[in-house]
């Protein structure tokens, strides 16, 4: 067996009973899992088909299986070589036969261990019980259509339909995975009555089409095991050894099923890091991992406390930050690689200066011999990197993004504001005017705007007996006249303040149960963009050029071109880079302004910790003193790790 740290060896050689492995960042948890499976098969004589390894993504399951198969393949080759050597000795025939038998055993073992995600494993169980097929799994576009049909049926006035549907589907998933009583659920996107109707309509369409979503797989598997102890017993007999990777991301129903499946022997081997639990919005809770010793008092605990990824400076700085969380296992982490460069905390005058600084430093890293793919820029939300993207494109620095490329100018709020400017410049098409006529609400009926090109005289004639409506139309005409000659930034400001679009956004946020600041940020970004141009023509030209560049970038990514990696802190989990930049380490961005409760703040701190620990050699944490013309404060997380 290769050389292992004593804590790794203890975890690998554990056989029976529950064990919790606390795996710090870069501590070799995948190595531990694959070698433990190998140890169970080779040294303990465990039937490979009775071993189940559960991961959270298909990619992780595939990687785990490939690494295990390579491990077993290497061992098989070694045994085969040993057998060949023995063939030369006439007196060692018995040993040669044993080597051949060992060779056959190892070659079959790797294909018989079960690797899969929670959903794939549980769906397999449902397939045997209910004869479900892959065709019974709902497609994402079907889920979207079912909710959209309910939105139309209920005649909901939703501006951001795509975001609303996505958020509601997330809530439906949360309710199922947490086994929440719908009667006591408080929706984050709409009224409780409205959510219940959407939920009921969605479920009715799913059942009518005999379809399952991923959460149904978990809920139905839980119900099956609860109601059919004979079926549960059969699967318990099948999977006698269960290993769960990234255990900190587990949710309630997943944990309940795994606990049932592991009985009565409780050979449950969990690996994870409560400090890297960052999917609370999906139902995962670090409390489940924190409560594991209470659920399994006989469980052994092992800390993989040696970080093989990062330098001492990065490990110690990140550790100072995460120690500010109260609900966590206390860990002493060490860095195996030794000393490197200090963590750099850089402050810039504003966001423009921040992005220019990062671009210049990236050029310097490339000149020093680093590859672009060695560098990552991490940020809290997909709203953050717009300026960074523009600067990278401006300086022709290739980059890749895990998420879809955002276009500020395609946001519905941006489209509203731009529709005002277009109307002021003569675009009175009905489609353009309908975008602004009741934003803010002037209570103008669509019937007053019948023609393909809107006539204000006809609209006023439509309301000739309602002088207050005529006054509203007159005020809109005056506003459009004022906007006609304004430079871009002044026009955006006039629409927000004088026309009253900011007030409209606040009302809409209240209706949608959103924080007004989240919607206002799009307006701030739009105004920030407008400030760079003296004329509307130049600004519109930039928008068109930006759109084309984004399309080119999307094509380049499909062609798998290498470049700087841009991704959210969530998206960076499990990855590592030689150089990491954390963008916009400002209060209100990270921690996000919506994080109010202690549990929310601890989650935000864990997210920042995950971002910091992606770095192998160099870590830059950047913040700006000003954004959107407003003073900004440094993130409390920066102050915590500097203390």
PDB file of C-alpha atoms in Angstrom, residues 31-293:
ATOM      1  CA  UNK A  31      -8.210   8.918  -2.318  1.00  0.00           C
ATOM      2  CA  UNK A  32      -9.481   7.768   1.070  1.00  0.00           C
ATOM      3  CA  UNK A  33     -12.843   6.613  -0.318  1.00  0.00           C
ATOM      4  CA  UNK A  34     -11.396   4.674  -3.267  1.00  0.00           C
ATOM      5  CA  UNK A  35      -8.659   3.040  -1.180  1.00  0.00           C
ATOM      6  CA  UNK A  36     -11.152   2.094   1.529  1.00  0.00           C
ATOM      7  CA  UNK A  37     -13.304   0.298  -1.055  1.00  0.00           C
ATOM      8  CA  UNK A  38     -10.181  -1.466  -2.315  1.00  0.00           C
ATOM      9  CA  UNK A  39      -9.262  -2.399   1.271  1.00  0.00           C
ATOM     10  CA  UNK A  40     -12.747  -3.810   1.935  1.00  0.00           C
ATOM     11  CA  UNK A  41     -12.535  -5.992  -1.175  1.00  0.00           C
ATOM     12  CA  UNK A  42      -8.912  -7.101  -0.955  1.00  0.00           C
ATOM     13  CA  UNK A  43      -8.123  -7.275   2.731  1.00  0.00           C
ATOM     14  CA  UNK A  44     -11.527  -7.823   4.329  1.00  0.00           C
ATOM     15  CA  UNK A  45     -13.016 -10.158   1.724  1.00  0.00           C
ATOM     16  CA  UNK A  46     -16.158  -8.059   1.293  1.00  0.00           C
ATOM     17  CA  UNK A  47     -18.253  -8.927  -1.757  1.00  0.00           C
ATOM     18  CA  UNK A  48     -17.821  -5.914  -4.128  1.00  0.00           C
ATOM     19  CA  UNK A  49     -21.503  -6.042  -5.102  1.00  0.00           C
ATOM     20  CA  UNK A  50     -22.462  -5.271  -1.496  1.00  0.00           C
ATOM     21  CA  UNK A  51     -20.602  -1.921  -1.535  1.00  0.00           C
ATOM     22  CA  UNK A  52     -22.466   1.293  -2.414  1.00  0.00           C
ATOM     23  CA  UNK A  53     -20.679   4.612  -2.974  1.00  0.00           C
ATOM     24  CA  UNK A  54     -22.996   7.643  -3.136  1.00  0.00           C
ATOM     25  CA  UNK A  55     -22.010  11.041  -4.545  1.00  0.00           C
ATOM     26  CA  UNK A  56     -23.982  14.199  -5.317  1.00  0.00           C
ATOM     27  CA  UNK A  57     -23.268  14.613  -9.035  1.00  0.00           C
ATOM     28  CA  UNK A  58     -22.903  12.259 -11.974  1.00  0.00           C
ATOM     29  CA  UNK A  59     -19.504  13.778 -12.728  1.00  0.00           C
ATOM     30  CA  UNK A  60     -18.312  13.002  -9.186  1.00  0.00           C
ATOM     31  CA  UNK A  61     -19.674   9.448  -9.380  1.00  0.00           C
ATOM     32  CA  UNK A  62     -17.964   8.917 -12.739  1.00  0.00           C
ATOM     33  CA  UNK A  63     -14.648  10.308 -11.463  1.00  0.00           C
ATOM     34  CA  UNK A  64     -14.848   8.182  -8.300  1.00  0.00           C
ATOM     35  CA  UNK A  65     -15.553   5.035 -10.318  1.00  0.00           C
ATOM     36  CA  UNK A  66     -12.783   5.747 -12.824  1.00  0.00           C
ATOM     37  CA  UNK A  67     -10.239   6.328 -10.062  1.00  0.00           C
ATOM     38  CA  UNK A  68     -11.288   3.133  -8.314  1.00  0.00           C
ATOM     39  CA  UNK A  69     -11.113   1.115 -11.537  1.00  0.00           C
ATOM     40  CA  UNK A  70      -7.640   2.494 -12.257  1.00  0.00           C
ATOM     41  CA  UNK A  71      -6.603   1.601  -8.712  1.00  0.00           C
ATOM     42  CA  UNK A  72      -7.838  -1.959  -9.165  1.00  0.00           C
ATOM     43  CA  UNK A  73      -6.367  -2.150 -12.677  1.00  0.00           C
ATOM     44  CA  UNK A  74      -2.942  -1.169 -11.360  1.00  0.00           C
ATOM     45  CA  UNK A  75      -3.264  -3.819  -8.648  1.00  0.00           C
ATOM     46  CA  UNK A  76      -4.377  -6.418 -11.204  1.00  0.00           C
ATOM     47  CA  UNK A  77      -1.364  -5.710 -13.382  1.00  0.00           C
ATOM     48  CA  UNK A  78       0.917  -6.025 -10.373  1.00  0.00           C
ATOM     49  CA  UNK A  79      -0.637  -9.381  -9.432  1.00  0.00           C
ATOM     50  CA  UNK A  80      -0.422 -10.572 -13.038  1.00  0.00           C
ATOM     51  CA  UNK A  81       3.250  -9.616 -13.154  1.00  0.00           C
ATOM     52  CA  UNK A  82       3.756 -11.460  -9.900  1.00  0.00           C
ATOM     53  CA  UNK A  83       2.120 -14.542 -11.403  1.00  0.00           C
ATOM     54  CA  UNK A  84       4.292 -14.348 -14.509  1.00  0.00           C
ATOM     55  CA  UNK A  85       7.401 -14.216 -12.392  1.00  0.00           C
ATOM     56  CA  UNK A  86       6.282 -17.259 -10.473  1.00  0.00           C
ATOM     57  CA  UNK A  87       5.774 -19.223 -13.662  1.00  0.00           C
ATOM     58  CA  UNK A  88       9.554 -19.353 -13.996  1.00  0.00           C
ATOM     59  CA  UNK A  89       9.799 -21.381 -10.823  1.00  0.00           C
ATOM     60  CA  UNK A  90       8.746 -25.014 -11.111  1.00  0.00           C
ATOM     61  CA  UNK A  91       8.183 -25.366  -7.403  1.00  0.00           C
ATOM     62  CA  UNK A  92       5.851 -22.400  -7.068  1.00  0.00           C
ATOM     63  CA  UNK A  93       2.894 -23.694  -9.060  1.00  0.00           C
ATOM     64  CA  UNK A  94       0.510 -23.383  -6.121  1.00  0.00           C
ATOM     65  CA  UNK A  95       1.501 -19.749  -5.618  1.00  0.00           C
ATOM     66  CA  UNK A  96       1.048 -19.128  -9.340  1.00  0.00           C
ATOM     67  CA  UNK A  97      -2.486 -20.539  -9.240  1.00  0.00           C
ATOM     68  CA  UNK A  98      -3.274 -18.289  -6.295  1.00  0.00           C
ATOM     69  CA  UNK A  99      -1.974 -15.266  -8.214  1.00  0.00           C
ATOM     70  CA  UNK A 100      -4.169 -16.132 -11.194  1.00  0.00           C
ATOM     71  CA  UNK A 101      -7.212 -16.477  -8.949  1.00  0.00           C
ATOM     72  CA  UNK A 102      -6.357 -13.145  -7.339  1.00  0.00           C
ATOM     73  CA  UNK A 103      -6.050 -11.585 -10.801  1.00  0.00           C
ATOM     74  CA  UNK A 104      -9.537 -12.793 -11.761  1.00  0.00           C
ATOM     75  CA  UNK A 105     -11.014 -11.616  -8.483  1.00  0.00           C
ATOM     76  CA  UNK A 106      -9.592  -8.093  -8.801  1.00  0.00           C
ATOM     77  CA  UNK A 107     -10.521  -7.690 -12.459  1.00  0.00           C
ATOM     78  CA  UNK A 108     -14.184  -8.406 -11.656  1.00  0.00           C
ATOM     79  CA  UNK A 109     -14.337  -6.434  -8.403  1.00  0.00           C
ATOM     80  CA  UNK A 110     -14.131  -2.952  -9.898  1.00  0.00           C
ATOM     81  CA  UNK A 111     -17.169  -3.513 -12.131  1.00  0.00           C
ATOM     82  CA  UNK A 112     -19.344  -4.846  -9.310  1.00  0.00           C
ATOM     83  CA  UNK A 113     -19.065  -1.973  -6.813  1.00  0.00           C
ATOM     84  CA  UNK A 114     -22.051   0.400  -7.168  1.00  0.00           C
ATOM     85  CA  UNK A 115     -21.198   4.078  -7.732  1.00  0.00           C
ATOM     86  CA  UNK A 116     -23.994   6.593  -8.227  1.00  0.00           C
ATOM     87  CA  UNK A 117     -25.823   9.725  -7.174  1.00  0.00           C
ATOM     88  CA  UNK A 118     -28.646   9.695  -4.649  1.00  0.00           C
ATOM     89  CA  UNK A 119     -31.123  10.079  -7.489  1.00  0.00           C
ATOM     90  CA  UNK A 120     -29.684   7.323  -9.681  1.00  0.00           C
ATOM     91  CA  UNK A 121     -29.526   4.836  -6.798  1.00  0.00           C
ATOM     92  CA  UNK A 122     -33.018   5.636  -5.530  1.00  0.00           C
ATOM     93  CA  UNK A 123     -34.497   5.570  -9.033  1.00  0.00           C
ATOM     94  CA  UNK A 124     -33.005   2.104  -9.508  1.00  0.00           C
ATOM     95  CA  UNK A 125     -34.851   1.005  -6.369  1.00  0.00           C
ATOM     96  CA  UNK A 126     -38.110   2.494  -7.699  1.00  0.00           C
ATOM     97  CA  UNK A 127     -37.592   0.792 -11.078  1.00  0.00           C
ATOM     98  CA  UNK A 128     -37.601  -2.622  -9.394  1.00  0.00           C
ATOM     99  CA  UNK A 129     -40.590  -1.759  -7.193  1.00  0.00           C
ATOM    100  CA  UNK A 130     -42.839   0.103  -9.655  1.00  0.00           C
ATOM    101  CA  UNK A 131     -41.422  -0.737 -13.110  1.00  0.00           C
ATOM    102  CA  UNK A 132     -40.546   2.884 -13.833  1.00  0.00           C
ATOM    103  CA  UNK A 133     -38.457   3.640 -16.918  1.00  0.00           C
ATOM    104  CA  UNK A 134     -36.257   6.574 -17.916  1.00  0.00           C
ATOM    105  CA  UNK A 135     -39.227   7.905 -19.911  1.00  0.00           C
ATOM    106  CA  UNK A 136     -41.031   8.502 -16.601  1.00  0.00           C
ATOM    107  CA  UNK A 137     -38.460  11.093 -15.515  1.00  0.00           C
ATOM    108  CA  UNK A 138     -39.716  14.599 -16.241  1.00  0.00           C
ATOM    109  CA  UNK A 139     -37.602  16.850 -18.449  1.00  0.00           C
ATOM    110  CA  UNK A 140     -36.701  20.301 -17.192  1.00  0.00           C
ATOM    111  CA  UNK A 141     -38.588  22.022 -20.012  1.00  0.00           C
ATOM    112  CA  UNK A 142     -41.725  20.067 -19.018  1.00  0.00           C
ATOM    113  CA  UNK A 143     -41.443  21.246 -15.397  1.00  0.00           C
ATOM    114  CA  UNK A 144     -41.074  24.818 -16.631  1.00  0.00           C
ATOM    115  CA  UNK A 145     -44.100  24.455 -18.900  1.00  0.00           C
ATOM    116  CA  UNK A 146     -46.288  23.072 -16.105  1.00  0.00           C
ATOM    117  CA  UNK A 147     -45.537  26.053 -13.850  1.00  0.00           C
ATOM    118  CA  UNK A 148     -45.926  28.529 -16.734  1.00  0.00           C
ATOM    119  CA  UNK A 149     -49.376  27.080 -17.442  1.00  0.00           C
ATOM    120  CA  UNK A 150     -50.334  27.736 -13.810  1.00  0.00           C
ATOM    121  CA  UNK A 151     -48.998  31.314 -14.007  1.00  0.00           C
ATOM    122  CA  UNK A 152     -51.198  31.901 -17.059  1.00  0.00           C
ATOM    123  CA  UNK A 153     -54.195  30.162 -15.493  1.00  0.00           C
ATOM    124  CA  UNK A 154     -53.945  32.313 -12.358  1.00  0.00           C
ATOM    125  CA  UNK A 155     -53.386  35.456 -14.497  1.00  0.00           C
ATOM    126  CA  UNK A 156     -50.336  36.458 -12.476  1.00  0.00           C
ATOM    127  CA  UNK A 157     -48.602  39.677 -13.527  1.00  0.00           C
ATOM    128  CA  UNK A 158     -44.986  38.571 -13.516  1.00  0.00           C
ATOM    129  CA  UNK A 159     -42.292  40.713 -15.154  1.00  0.00           C
ATOM    130  CA  UNK A 160     -39.408  38.293 -14.610  1.00  0.00           C
ATOM    131  CA  UNK A 161     -41.233  35.126 -15.638  1.00  0.00           C
ATOM    132  CA  UNK A 162     -38.078  33.066 -16.153  1.00  0.00           C
ATOM    133  CA  UNK A 163     -36.683  33.940 -12.704  1.00  0.00           C
ATOM    134  CA  UNK A 164     -40.083  33.464 -11.063  1.00  0.00           C
ATOM    135  CA  UNK A 165     -40.616  30.006 -12.549  1.00  0.00           C
ATOM    136  CA  UNK A 166     -37.067  28.951 -11.662  1.00  0.00           C
ATOM    137  CA  UNK A 167     -37.517  30.175  -8.072  1.00  0.00           C
ATOM    138  CA  UNK A 168     -40.913  28.481  -7.663  1.00  0.00           C
ATOM    139  CA  UNK A 169     -39.527  25.182  -8.976  1.00  0.00           C
ATOM    140  CA  UNK A 170     -36.752  25.538  -6.393  1.00  0.00           C
ATOM    141  CA  UNK A 171     -39.359  26.003  -3.676  1.00  0.00           C
ATOM    142  CA  UNK A 172     -41.324  22.950  -4.851  1.00  0.00           C
ATOM    143  CA  UNK A 173     -38.092  20.962  -4.638  1.00  0.00           C
ATOM    144  CA  UNK A 174     -37.368  22.307  -1.143  1.00  0.00           C
ATOM    145  CA  UNK A 175     -40.860  21.428   0.138  1.00  0.00           C
ATOM    146  CA  UNK A 176     -40.508  17.841  -1.111  1.00  0.00           C
ATOM    147  CA  UNK A 177     -36.911  17.211  -0.033  1.00  0.00           C
ATOM    148  CA  UNK A 178     -37.511  18.631   3.434  1.00  0.00           C
ATOM    149  CA  UNK A 179     -40.871  16.836   3.750  1.00  0.00           C
ATOM    150  CA  UNK A 180     -42.468  20.166   4.709  1.00  0.00           C
ATOM    151  CA  UNK A 181     -46.190  20.349   5.465  1.00  0.00           C
ATOM    152  CA  UNK A 182     -47.517  22.655   2.745  1.00  0.00           C
ATOM    153  CA  UNK A 183     -50.029  24.098   5.213  1.00  0.00           C
ATOM    154  CA  UNK A 184     -47.154  25.608   7.190  1.00  0.00           C
ATOM    155  CA  UNK A 185     -44.924  26.676   4.304  1.00  0.00           C
ATOM    156  CA  UNK A 186     -44.214  30.379   3.763  1.00  0.00           C
ATOM    157  CA  UNK A 187     -43.382  31.063   0.122  1.00  0.00           C
ATOM    158  CA  UNK A 188     -40.488  33.358  -0.735  1.00  0.00           C
ATOM    159  CA  UNK A 189     -41.849  34.303  -4.158  1.00  0.00           C
ATOM    160  CA  UNK A 190     -45.581  34.839  -3.893  1.00  0.00           C
ATOM    161  CA  UNK A 191     -48.527  34.566  -1.521  1.00  0.00           C
ATOM    162  CA  UNK A 192     -49.081  31.255   0.266  1.00  0.00           C
ATOM    163  CA  UNK A 193     -52.423  30.727  -1.484  1.00  0.00           C
ATOM    164  CA  UNK A 194     -50.849  31.360  -4.871  1.00  0.00           C
ATOM    165  CA  UNK A 195     -47.955  28.966  -4.166  1.00  0.00           C
ATOM    166  CA  UNK A 196     -50.327  26.222  -3.005  1.00  0.00           C
ATOM    167  CA  UNK A 197     -52.329  26.551  -6.230  1.00  0.00           C
ATOM    168  CA  UNK A 198     -49.192  26.431  -8.376  1.00  0.00           C
ATOM    169  CA  UNK A 199     -47.885  23.441  -6.381  1.00  0.00           C
ATOM    170  CA  UNK A 200     -51.208  21.580  -6.688  1.00  0.00           C
ATOM    171  CA  UNK A 201     -51.414  22.309 -10.429  1.00  0.00           C
ATOM    172  CA  UNK A 202     -47.834  21.174 -10.978  1.00  0.00           C
ATOM    173  CA  UNK A 203     -48.390  17.922  -9.071  1.00  0.00           C
ATOM    174  CA  UNK A 204     -51.651  17.235 -10.921  1.00  0.00           C
ATOM    175  CA  UNK A 205     -49.927  17.645 -14.312  1.00  0.00           C
ATOM    176  CA  UNK A 206     -47.055  15.390 -13.167  1.00  0.00           C
ATOM    177  CA  UNK A 207     -49.371  12.615 -11.980  1.00  0.00           C
ATOM    178  CA  UNK A 208     -51.569  12.849 -15.079  1.00  0.00           C
ATOM    179  CA  UNK A 209     -48.503  12.335 -17.275  1.00  0.00           C
ATOM    180  CA  UNK A 210     -47.142   9.607 -14.946  1.00  0.00           C
ATOM    181  CA  UNK A 211     -43.933  11.584 -14.485  1.00  0.00           C
ATOM    182  CA  UNK A 212     -41.434  11.870 -11.635  1.00  0.00           C
ATOM    183  CA  UNK A 213     -39.100  14.707 -10.796  1.00  0.00           C
ATOM    184  CA  UNK A 214     -35.849  14.165  -8.904  1.00  0.00           C
ATOM    185  CA  UNK A 215     -37.434  14.973  -5.561  1.00  0.00           C
ATOM    186  CA  UNK A 216     -40.269  12.497  -6.164  1.00  0.00           C
ATOM    187  CA  UNK A 217     -37.610   9.794  -6.438  1.00  0.00           C
ATOM    188  CA  UNK A 218     -36.451  10.584  -2.904  1.00  0.00           C
ATOM    189  CA  UNK A 219     -39.914  10.995  -1.391  1.00  0.00           C
ATOM    190  CA  UNK A 220     -41.294   7.837  -3.027  1.00  0.00           C
ATOM    191  CA  UNK A 221     -38.247   5.803  -2.020  1.00  0.00           C
ATOM    192  CA  UNK A 222     -38.711   6.962   1.579  1.00  0.00           C
ATOM    193  CA  UNK A 223     -42.396   6.002   1.461  1.00  0.00           C
ATOM    194  CA  UNK A 224     -41.576   2.631  -0.118  1.00  0.00           C
ATOM    195  CA  UNK A 225     -39.060   1.725   2.598  1.00  0.00           C
ATOM    196  CA  UNK A 226     -41.447   2.940   5.316  1.00  0.00           C
ATOM    197  CA  UNK A 227     -44.430   0.937   4.066  1.00  0.00           C
ATOM    198  CA  UNK A 228     -42.634  -2.167   2.741  1.00  0.00           C
ATOM    199  CA  UNK A 229     -40.120  -3.483   5.294  1.00  0.00           C
ATOM    200  CA  UNK A 230     -39.644  -6.586   3.143  1.00  0.00           C
ATOM    201  CA  UNK A 231     -38.366  -4.504   0.211  1.00  0.00           C
ATOM    202  CA  UNK A 232     -36.202  -2.465   2.566  1.00  0.00           C
ATOM    203  CA  UNK A 233     -34.722  -5.653   4.023  1.00  0.00           C
ATOM    204  CA  UNK A 234     -33.825  -6.904   0.540  1.00  0.00           C
ATOM    205  CA  UNK A 235     -31.895  -3.722  -0.257  1.00  0.00           C
ATOM    206  CA  UNK A 236     -30.265  -3.732   3.193  1.00  0.00           C
ATOM    207  CA  UNK A 237     -29.012  -7.228   2.434  1.00  0.00           C
ATOM    208  CA  UNK A 238     -27.797  -6.059  -0.985  1.00  0.00           C
ATOM    209  CA  UNK A 239     -25.847  -2.986   0.251  1.00  0.00           C
ATOM    210  CA  UNK A 240     -24.022  -3.892   3.454  1.00  0.00           C
ATOM    211  CA  UNK A 241     -21.358  -1.185   3.179  1.00  0.00           C
ATOM    212  CA  UNK A 242     -22.393   2.371   2.318  1.00  0.00           C
ATOM    213  CA  UNK A 243     -19.989   5.256   1.697  1.00  0.00           C
ATOM    214  CA  UNK A 244     -21.311   8.808   1.228  1.00  0.00           C
ATOM    215  CA  UNK A 245     -19.136  11.536  -0.290  1.00  0.00           C
ATOM    216  CA  UNK A 246     -19.713  15.290   0.363  1.00  0.00           C
ATOM    217  CA  UNK A 247     -21.952  14.367   3.278  1.00  0.00           C
ATOM    218  CA  UNK A 248     -22.230  18.004   4.362  1.00  0.00           C
ATOM    219  CA  UNK A 249     -24.535  18.584   1.353  1.00  0.00           C
ATOM    220  CA  UNK A 250     -27.114  15.956   2.363  1.00  0.00           C
ATOM    221  CA  UNK A 251     -30.734  16.957   2.974  1.00  0.00           C
ATOM    222  CA  UNK A 252     -33.305  15.543   5.350  1.00  0.00           C
ATOM    223  CA  UNK A 253     -35.015  12.952   3.142  1.00  0.00           C
ATOM    224  CA  UNK A 254     -31.705  11.715   1.699  1.00  0.00           C
ATOM    225  CA  UNK A 255     -30.352  11.217   5.217  1.00  0.00           C
ATOM    226  CA  UNK A 256     -33.477   9.390   6.378  1.00  0.00           C
ATOM    227  CA  UNK A 257     -33.279   6.947   3.440  1.00  0.00           C
ATOM    228  CA  UNK A 258     -29.553   6.308   3.917  1.00  0.00           C
ATOM    229  CA  UNK A 259     -30.121   5.632   7.625  1.00  0.00           C
ATOM    230  CA  UNK A 260     -32.827   3.085   6.809  1.00  0.00           C
ATOM    231  CA  UNK A 261     -30.686   1.460   4.126  1.00  0.00           C
ATOM    232  CA  UNK A 262     -27.660   1.118   6.440  1.00  0.00           C
ATOM    233  CA  UNK A 263     -29.524  -0.812   9.129  1.00  0.00           C
ATOM    234  CA  UNK A 264     -29.124  -3.141  10.923  1.00  0.00           C
ATOM    235  CA  UNK A 265     -25.320  -3.291  10.623  1.00  0.00           C
ATOM    236  CA  UNK A 266     -24.865   0.492  10.279  1.00  0.00           C
ATOM    237  CA  UNK A 267     -21.744   0.172   8.159  1.00  0.00           C
ATOM    238  CA  UNK A 268     -22.161   3.811   7.202  1.00  0.00           C
ATOM    239  CA  UNK A 269     -18.978   5.648   6.228  1.00  0.00           C
ATOM    240  CA  UNK A 270     -19.549   9.378   5.699  1.00  0.00           C
ATOM    241  CA  UNK A 271     -16.976  11.817   4.333  1.00  0.00           C
ATOM    242  CA  UNK A 272     -17.374  15.578   4.260  1.00  0.00           C
ATOM    243  CA  UNK A 273     -16.570  18.964   5.721  1.00  0.00           C
ATOM    244  CA  UNK A 274     -19.211  20.909   7.628  1.00  0.00           C
ATOM    245  CA  UNK A 275     -17.206  24.076   6.853  1.00  0.00           C
ATOM    246  CA  UNK A 276     -17.943  23.561   3.158  1.00  0.00           C
ATOM    247  CA  UNK A 277     -21.725  23.145   3.438  1.00  0.00           C
ATOM    248  CA  UNK A 278     -23.005  25.846   1.042  1.00  0.00           C
ATOM    249  CA  UNK A 279     -26.298  24.504  -0.338  1.00  0.00           C
ATOM    250  CA  UNK A 280     -28.695  25.545   2.397  1.00  0.00           C
ATOM    251  CA  UNK A 281     -31.069  26.961  -0.227  1.00  0.00           C
ATOM    252  CA  UNK A 282     -31.427  23.384  -1.554  1.00  0.00           C
ATOM    253  CA  UNK A 283     -32.162  21.917   1.859  1.00  0.00           C
ATOM    254  CA  UNK A 284     -28.681  20.750   2.855  1.00  0.00           C
ATOM    255  CA  UNK A 285     -27.793  21.567   6.424  1.00  0.00           C
ATOM    256  CA  UNK A 286     -24.484  21.272   8.277  1.00  0.00           C
ATOM    257  CA  UNK A 287     -26.616  20.429  11.322  1.00  0.00           C
ATOM    258  CA  UNK A 288     -27.153  16.930   9.896  1.00  0.00           C
ATOM    259  CA  UNK A 289     -23.420  16.265   9.914  1.00  0.00           C
ATOM    260  CA  UNK A 290     -23.028  17.972  13.280  1.00  0.00           C
ATOM    261  CA  UNK A 291     -25.699  15.651  14.683  1.00  0.00           C
ATOM    262  CA  UNK A 292     -24.183  12.453  13.294  1.00  0.00           C
ATOM    263  CA  UNK A 293     -22.391  11.471  16.562  1.00  0.00           C
TER     264      UNK A 293
END
